[in-house]
Amino acid sequence: MNKAHHLFTSESVTEGHPDKVADQISDAILDSVIEQDPAGRVALETLVTTGLAFVAGEMTTKAYVDIPKVIRGTIKAIGYTEPDLAFDWETCAVISSIDEQSQDIAQGVLGTGLHHEKGAGDQGMMFGYAVDQTDELMPLPIMLAHKILLRLSELRKSGKITYLKPDGKSQVTVEYDEGKPLRVDTVVVSTQHSAEVSHDEIREDMITQVINPILPEKLVDEKNITYHINPTGRFVVGGPHGDSGVTGRKIMVDSYGGFGSHGGGCFSGKDPTKVDRSGAYIARYIAKNIVASGLATEAELQIAYAIGVAQPVSVSIDTHGTGQVDEEGIVRAINKVFDLTPQGIIETLDLRKPIYKKTASYGHFGRNEFSWEKTDKIEDLKRAVK
């Protein structure tokens, strides 16, 4: 990260954002498979638009999944229950086009091809990141953006603000100096709303009821903070009616808000044999434990795989000059402490469980409910670097 004086911005989106609707549908189907068949293999993409949810991809499983029922239940839980939104759980069309996983890919995953150990489900590079800016060891801008929208969602679902609809976005800009947050510079909140409410009422509610309870007081200077609330002036048409949504289009929202690198592959709709997902989870787990152990105050880990091959082709780390030991020593410690084979990752993080739908909104990282957020390898890493 740039250590000089600068501004940095990250965004988040609500569970009702079209791309997040698609992510949640893909992961809800994955959960339904894993609940019945923990070894099921799934790679699904969803597209949502006005009055339509379309799911395509590959699935090899012994499970039976009522896909239309899962899709409609997911849409209902998000809050698309009103026909006048032009996308609702009861009346939207549902289409699926799902085939079995390619046998060529399957033999690499199952260890029946050239290599006899269960290998990665695809090639690629994955990144994990951690930094000591927040209690969650996450970058501050993305955590604030998520928390603002979680607050917005809570007020919508509880009925405390009655005009709110499911779609929405936030964006937070933080001023930094020498890598340390100084203050929150700008907050953007765009929320879908009913037609009769005034912009002035929305602005007042968003600042007083949504934003202010979230921002740390020590980082707010009311004379030098900018709020942009529904900056077009109106956000009545939203959700999949206002903009089509597709699985995997919000990868920076899912990860570190642009603060750390991203390998390019999305997470949602993929079972844990797909290292785009499980590799990114183990990389976060490792990076978080490194920072929690005091070996560095910032850590960015890269792991790369070849399809069908169990061991990663490379492991590297960048502590951005904050490491207490040399980076080669940290990599050696990582290789001693962690099993980075796909099977080892699945077992370490207990990934054969239906946990994925809840990852698909408000970020995959920085939430202690997930196994990859544990800091239980601190002592092992400290011993290994010695």
XYZ file of C-alpha atoms in Angstrom:
386
model
C 0.000 0.000 0.000
C 1.072 3.606 -0.684
C 2.615 4.957 2.544
C 2.499 8.632 1.568
C -0.355 10.989 2.409
C -3.320 10.002 0.242
C -7.000 9.088 0.013
C -8.275 5.528 -0.521
C -11.819 4.457 -1.368
C -13.697 1.140 -1.129
C -17.298 0.233 -1.906
C -19.846 -2.286 -0.752
C -23.310 -3.241 -2.005
C -26.402 -4.584 -0.262
C -27.762 -8.112 -0.525
C -30.420 -6.694 -2.865
C -27.909 -5.390 -5.390
C -28.440 -7.343 -8.644
C -24.951 -8.868 -8.706
C -25.300 -9.923 -5.082
C -28.717 -11.460 -5.765
C -26.959 -13.572 -8.393
C -24.138 -14.507 -6.002
C -26.577 -15.555 -3.293
C -28.623 -17.713 -5.663
C -25.482 -19.506 -6.878
C -24.309 -20.117 -3.308
C -27.762 -21.131 -2.080
C -27.812 -23.908 -4.683
C -24.268 -24.901 -3.669
C -25.364 -25.104 -0.021
C -28.332 -27.284 -0.962
C -25.977 -29.706 -2.722
C -23.371 -29.812 0.065
C -26.040 -30.278 2.729
C -26.993 -33.609 1.108
C -23.727 -34.515 -0.621
C -20.606 -32.952 0.958
C -18.468 -34.251 -1.927
C -20.697 -32.687 -4.583
C -18.938 -30.575 -7.193
C -20.579 -27.357 -8.297
C -19.681 -24.459 -10.598
C -22.668 -22.214 -11.244
C -23.331 -18.725 -12.554
C -26.612 -16.862 -12.203
C -28.006 -13.987 -14.230
C -30.943 -11.916 -12.965
C -32.865 -9.248 -14.821
C -36.412 -7.941 -15.053
C -38.687 -10.838 -14.137
C -36.054 -13.523 -14.727
C -33.479 -15.639 -12.895
C -31.290 -17.848 -15.100
C -28.779 -20.359 -13.705
C -26.170 -22.175 -15.783
C -23.079 -24.245 -15.127
C -21.906 -27.684 -14.073
C -22.889 -29.908 -11.187
C -21.897 -33.475 -10.309
C -23.731 -34.752 -7.242
C -25.887 -37.476 -5.754
C -28.114 -34.802 -4.224
C -31.528 -33.777 -5.493
C -32.032 -30.025 -5.443
C -35.328 -28.330 -6.275
C -33.572 -25.476 -8.051
C -36.636 -23.247 -8.680
C -37.619 -23.570 -5.008
C -34.117 -22.620 -3.840
C -33.996 -19.653 -6.210
C -37.400 -18.337 -5.189
C -36.656 -18.809 -1.500
C -33.414 -16.856 -1.845
C -35.117 -13.982 -3.656
C -37.837 -13.870 -1.001
C -35.331 -13.818 1.866
C -33.481 -10.900 0.269
C -36.696 -8.885 0.234
C -37.979 -8.922 -3.333
C -41.572 -9.632 -2.340
C -43.420 -6.808 -4.097
C -44.645 -7.274 -7.703
C -44.259 -3.551 -8.416
C -40.469 -3.954 -8.145
C -40.686 -5.903 -11.457
C -38.656 -8.710 -9.884
C -40.242 -10.744 -7.111
C -39.946 -14.258 -5.780
C -43.389 -15.486 -6.791
C -43.734 -14.224 -10.352
C -40.196 -14.139 -11.793
C -39.399 -16.742 -14.434
C -36.770 -19.343 -13.482
C -34.597 -21.053 -16.080
C -31.738 -23.496 -15.482
C -29.212 -25.077 -17.823
C -26.907 -27.318 -15.802
C -24.676 -30.167 -17.013
C -22.261 -32.535 -15.294
C -18.692 -31.479 -14.660
C -16.327 -32.282 -17.515
C -14.665 -35.672 -17.038
C -11.366 -34.090 -18.077
C -11.568 -31.697 -15.123
C -12.977 -34.356 -12.796
C -9.990 -36.681 -13.186
C -7.672 -33.890 -12.042
C -9.846 -33.136 -9.020
C -10.320 -36.795 -8.092
C -6.697 -37.809 -8.627
C -7.391 -40.250 -11.446
C -5.427 -38.379 -14.128
C -1.699 -37.795 -14.536
C -1.342 -37.045 -10.826
C -2.696 -39.425 -8.204
C -3.330 -36.904 -5.463
C -6.522 -34.841 -5.442
C -5.572 -31.734 -7.358
C -6.770 -28.189 -7.879
C -9.995 -27.747 -9.833
C -8.403 -25.043 -11.975
C -5.223 -23.087 -12.451
C -4.835 -19.585 -11.081
C -3.402 -17.361 -8.399
C -5.139 -16.403 -5.167
C -4.359 -13.641 -2.710
C -4.899 -13.231 1.007
C -4.476 -9.979 2.869
C -4.480 -8.673 6.423
C -3.579 -5.344 8.007
C -3.786 -3.951 11.521
C -6.156 -1.060 10.713
C -9.213 -2.664 12.354
C -10.021 -5.265 14.993
C -10.888 -7.620 12.130
C -7.391 -7.062 10.649
C -9.037 -5.728 7.502
C -8.644 -2.449 5.591
C -10.735 0.277 7.199
C -12.593 1.561 4.082
C -14.144 -1.773 3.125
C -15.105 -2.628 6.701
C -16.884 0.706 7.141
C -18.636 0.321 3.795
C -19.890 -3.148 4.789
C -21.010 -2.049 8.239
C -22.943 0.922 6.878
C -24.916 -1.384 4.595
C -25.476 -3.979 7.297
C -26.987 -1.158 9.347
C -29.106 -0.092 6.348
C -30.329 -3.674 5.861
C -31.189 -3.972 9.557
C -33.313 -0.809 9.423
C -35.087 -2.032 6.291
C -35.865 -5.507 7.580
C -36.981 -4.287 10.995
C -39.335 -1.757 9.403
C -37.761 1.145 11.298
C -37.353 2.974 7.986
C -40.394 1.974 5.974
C -39.515 3.439 2.574
C -36.347 1.381 2.052
C -36.127 -1.233 -0.730
C -33.499 -4.006 -1.121
C -30.992 -2.440 -3.546
C -28.230 -0.156 -2.322
C -24.575 0.805 -2.318
C -22.060 2.491 -0.060
C -18.600 3.926 -0.612
C -16.141 5.188 1.981
C -13.038 7.313 1.375
C -10.407 7.403 4.118
C -7.476 9.798 4.389
C -4.154 8.093 5.204
C -0.736 9.258 6.248
C 2.201 6.856 6.379
C -0.227 3.955 6.102
C -2.338 4.999 9.094
C -5.974 6.162 8.831
C -6.377 9.837 9.800
C -10.045 10.525 9.109
C -13.055 9.591 6.997
C -13.156 12.025 4.088
C -16.270 11.039 2.091
C -19.216 8.682 2.500
C -21.571 7.757 -0.327
C -24.853 5.944 0.311
C -27.326 5.144 -2.454
C -30.468 3.347 -1.354
C -33.475 2.221 -3.340
C -36.644 3.767 -1.953
C -40.375 4.101 -2.465
C -41.532 6.893 -4.764
C -43.339 9.073 -2.224
C -40.419 9.845 0.123
C -38.494 13.114 -0.288
C -34.769 13.328 -0.891
C -34.364 15.553 2.178
C -35.901 12.865 4.404
C -33.671 10.177 2.921
C -30.566 12.315 3.396
C -31.397 13.051 7.025
C -32.132 9.392 7.823
C -29.052 8.056 6.069
C -26.691 10.415 7.890
C -28.245 10.221 11.356
C -29.527 6.647 11.475
C -27.194 4.745 9.140
C -23.820 6.447 8.782
C -23.194 8.218 12.089
C -23.744 5.120 14.287
C -21.041 3.297 12.287
C -18.221 5.794 11.762
C -15.628 5.926 14.598
C -15.948 9.328 16.289
C -12.185 9.830 16.379
C -12.063 9.613 12.583
C -14.868 12.100 11.902
C -14.381 15.854 11.547
C -17.863 17.195 10.769
C -16.362 20.306 9.166
C -14.309 18.223 6.764
C -16.467 15.259 5.797
C -18.584 15.004 2.664
C -21.810 13.005 2.397
C -23.286 12.018 -0.960
C -26.737 10.538 -0.358
C -28.579 9.219 -3.427
C -26.527 11.647 -5.507
C -28.694 11.336 -8.636
C -31.614 12.586 -6.555
C -33.840 9.520 -7.068
C -33.431 5.722 -6.784
C -36.869 4.167 -7.194
C -36.113 1.765 -10.038
C -33.554 -0.703 -8.701
C -32.631 -4.326 -8.233
C -32.586 -6.638 -11.246
C -35.243 -4.430 -12.897
C -32.906 -1.438 -12.870
C -29.728 -3.314 -13.803
C -29.025 -6.938 -14.654
C -26.906 -8.906 -12.188
C -24.385 -11.690 -12.765
C -22.458 -13.951 -10.379
C -18.908 -12.804 -9.738
C -19.040 -9.152 -10.732
C -18.326 -7.741 -7.263
C -15.016 -9.401 -6.456
C -13.548 -6.311 -4.766
C -16.612 -6.065 -2.535
C -16.108 -9.751 -1.731
C -12.452 -9.361 -0.787
C -10.497 -6.284 0.369
C -12.076 -3.342 -1.406
C -9.101 -2.970 -3.742
C -6.638 -2.654 -0.844
C -5.039 -6.036 -1.455
C -4.601 -7.829 -4.759
C -7.203 -10.172 -6.231
C -6.425 -13.196 -8.380
C -9.300 -12.536 -10.763
C -11.547 -15.500 -10.030
C -14.811 -14.975 -8.184
C -15.872 -17.074 -5.180
C -19.623 -17.637 -5.364
C -21.157 -20.714 -6.965
C -17.970 -22.766 -6.590
C -17.458 -25.774 -4.338
C -14.214 -25.880 -2.312
C -12.299 -28.006 -4.835
C -12.196 -24.769 -6.847
C -9.092 -23.027 -5.554
C -10.410 -19.651 -6.692
C -12.485 -19.947 -3.546
C -10.692 -22.253 -1.111
C -7.247 -20.919 -2.037
C -8.374 -17.359 -1.326
C -9.821 -18.493 2.007
C -6.636 -20.232 3.156
C -4.572 -17.254 1.981
C -6.659 -14.918 4.141
C -6.356 -17.356 7.059
C -2.585 -17.373 6.764
C -2.243 -13.607 6.279
C -4.487 -12.909 9.272
C -2.495 -15.241 11.512
C 0.756 -13.620 10.398
C -0.486 -10.160 11.355
C -2.124 -11.411 14.561
C 1.163 -13.053 15.559
C 3.074 -9.780 15.231
C 5.315 -11.091 12.449
C 4.105 -8.141 10.349
C 1.503 -5.387 10.558
C 0.530 -5.896 6.924
C 0.713 -9.097 4.893
C -0.264 -9.969 1.347
C 0.084 -13.623 0.421
C -0.054 -15.135 -3.066
C -0.623 -18.841 -3.749
C -0.774 -20.254 -7.287
C -1.951 -23.629 -8.601
C -1.944 -25.749 -11.754
C -5.115 -27.653 -12.579
C -4.984 -31.264 -11.414
C -1.848 -30.696 -9.302
C -2.123 -30.806 -5.514
C 0.840 -28.740 -4.353
C 0.895 -25.038 -5.212
C 3.346 -23.981 -7.892
C 4.344 -20.946 -5.822
C 3.874 -19.303 -2.436
C 5.056 -15.747 -1.817
C 4.452 -12.979 0.681
C 4.834 -9.199 0.713
C 4.805 -7.542 4.137
C 5.223 -4.069 2.592
C 8.244 -3.414 4.760
C 6.472 -4.223 8.051
C 7.896 -7.721 8.612
C 9.716 -8.507 11.841
C 11.567 -11.353 10.105
C 12.625 -11.764 6.493
C 9.927 -12.756 4.017
C 11.731 -15.934 2.941
C 11.619 -17.075 6.554
C 7.891 -16.387 6.731
C 7.294 -18.429 3.564
C 9.285 -21.324 5.030
C 7.141 -21.102 8.172
C 3.945 -21.101 6.095
C 5.008 -24.251 4.298
C 5.776 -25.939 7.628
C 2.538 -24.964 9.371
C -0.110 -25.158 6.636
C -1.192 -27.930 4.261
C -1.807 -26.036 1.017
C -3.107 -28.943 -1.041
C -6.796 -28.571 -2.001
C -7.704 -31.507 0.230
C -5.619 -30.085 3.072
C -7.329 -26.704 2.757
C -10.784 -28.294 2.783
C -9.947 -30.256 5.933
C -8.186 -27.380 7.717
C -11.057 -24.949 7.172
C -13.862 -27.538 7.326
C -15.262 -26.422 3.986
C -17.594 -29.355 3.268
C -20.481 -27.625 5.013
C -23.400 -25.503 3.725
C -21.873 -22.192 4.783
C -21.658 -20.399 1.482
C -24.874 -18.433 0.988
C -24.080 -16.241 3.986
C -20.646 -15.421 2.517
C -22.271 -13.997 -0.616
C -23.145 -10.567 0.776
C -21.212 -8.063 2.920
C -17.825 -9.631 2.242
C -16.169 -13.016 2.620
C -13.519 -11.660 4.997
C -13.486 -9.833 8.310
C -16.393 -11.842 9.752
C -15.499 -14.081 12.681
C -18.281 -16.575 11.935
C -16.073 -18.166 9.257
C -13.279 -20.665 9.882
C -10.709 -18.759 7.799
C -10.978 -15.847 10.233
C -9.606 -17.825 13.198
C -6.245 -16.801 14.653
C -5.316 -20.202 16.048
C -1.940 -20.599 14.303
C -0.104 -17.771 16.012
C 2.132 -19.929 18.218
C 2.781 -22.428 15.427
C 3.998 -19.626 13.160
C 6.177 -18.097 15.859
C 7.843 -21.451 16.492
C 8.283 -22.118 12.799
C 10.063 -18.822 12.042
C 12.636 -19.635 14.731
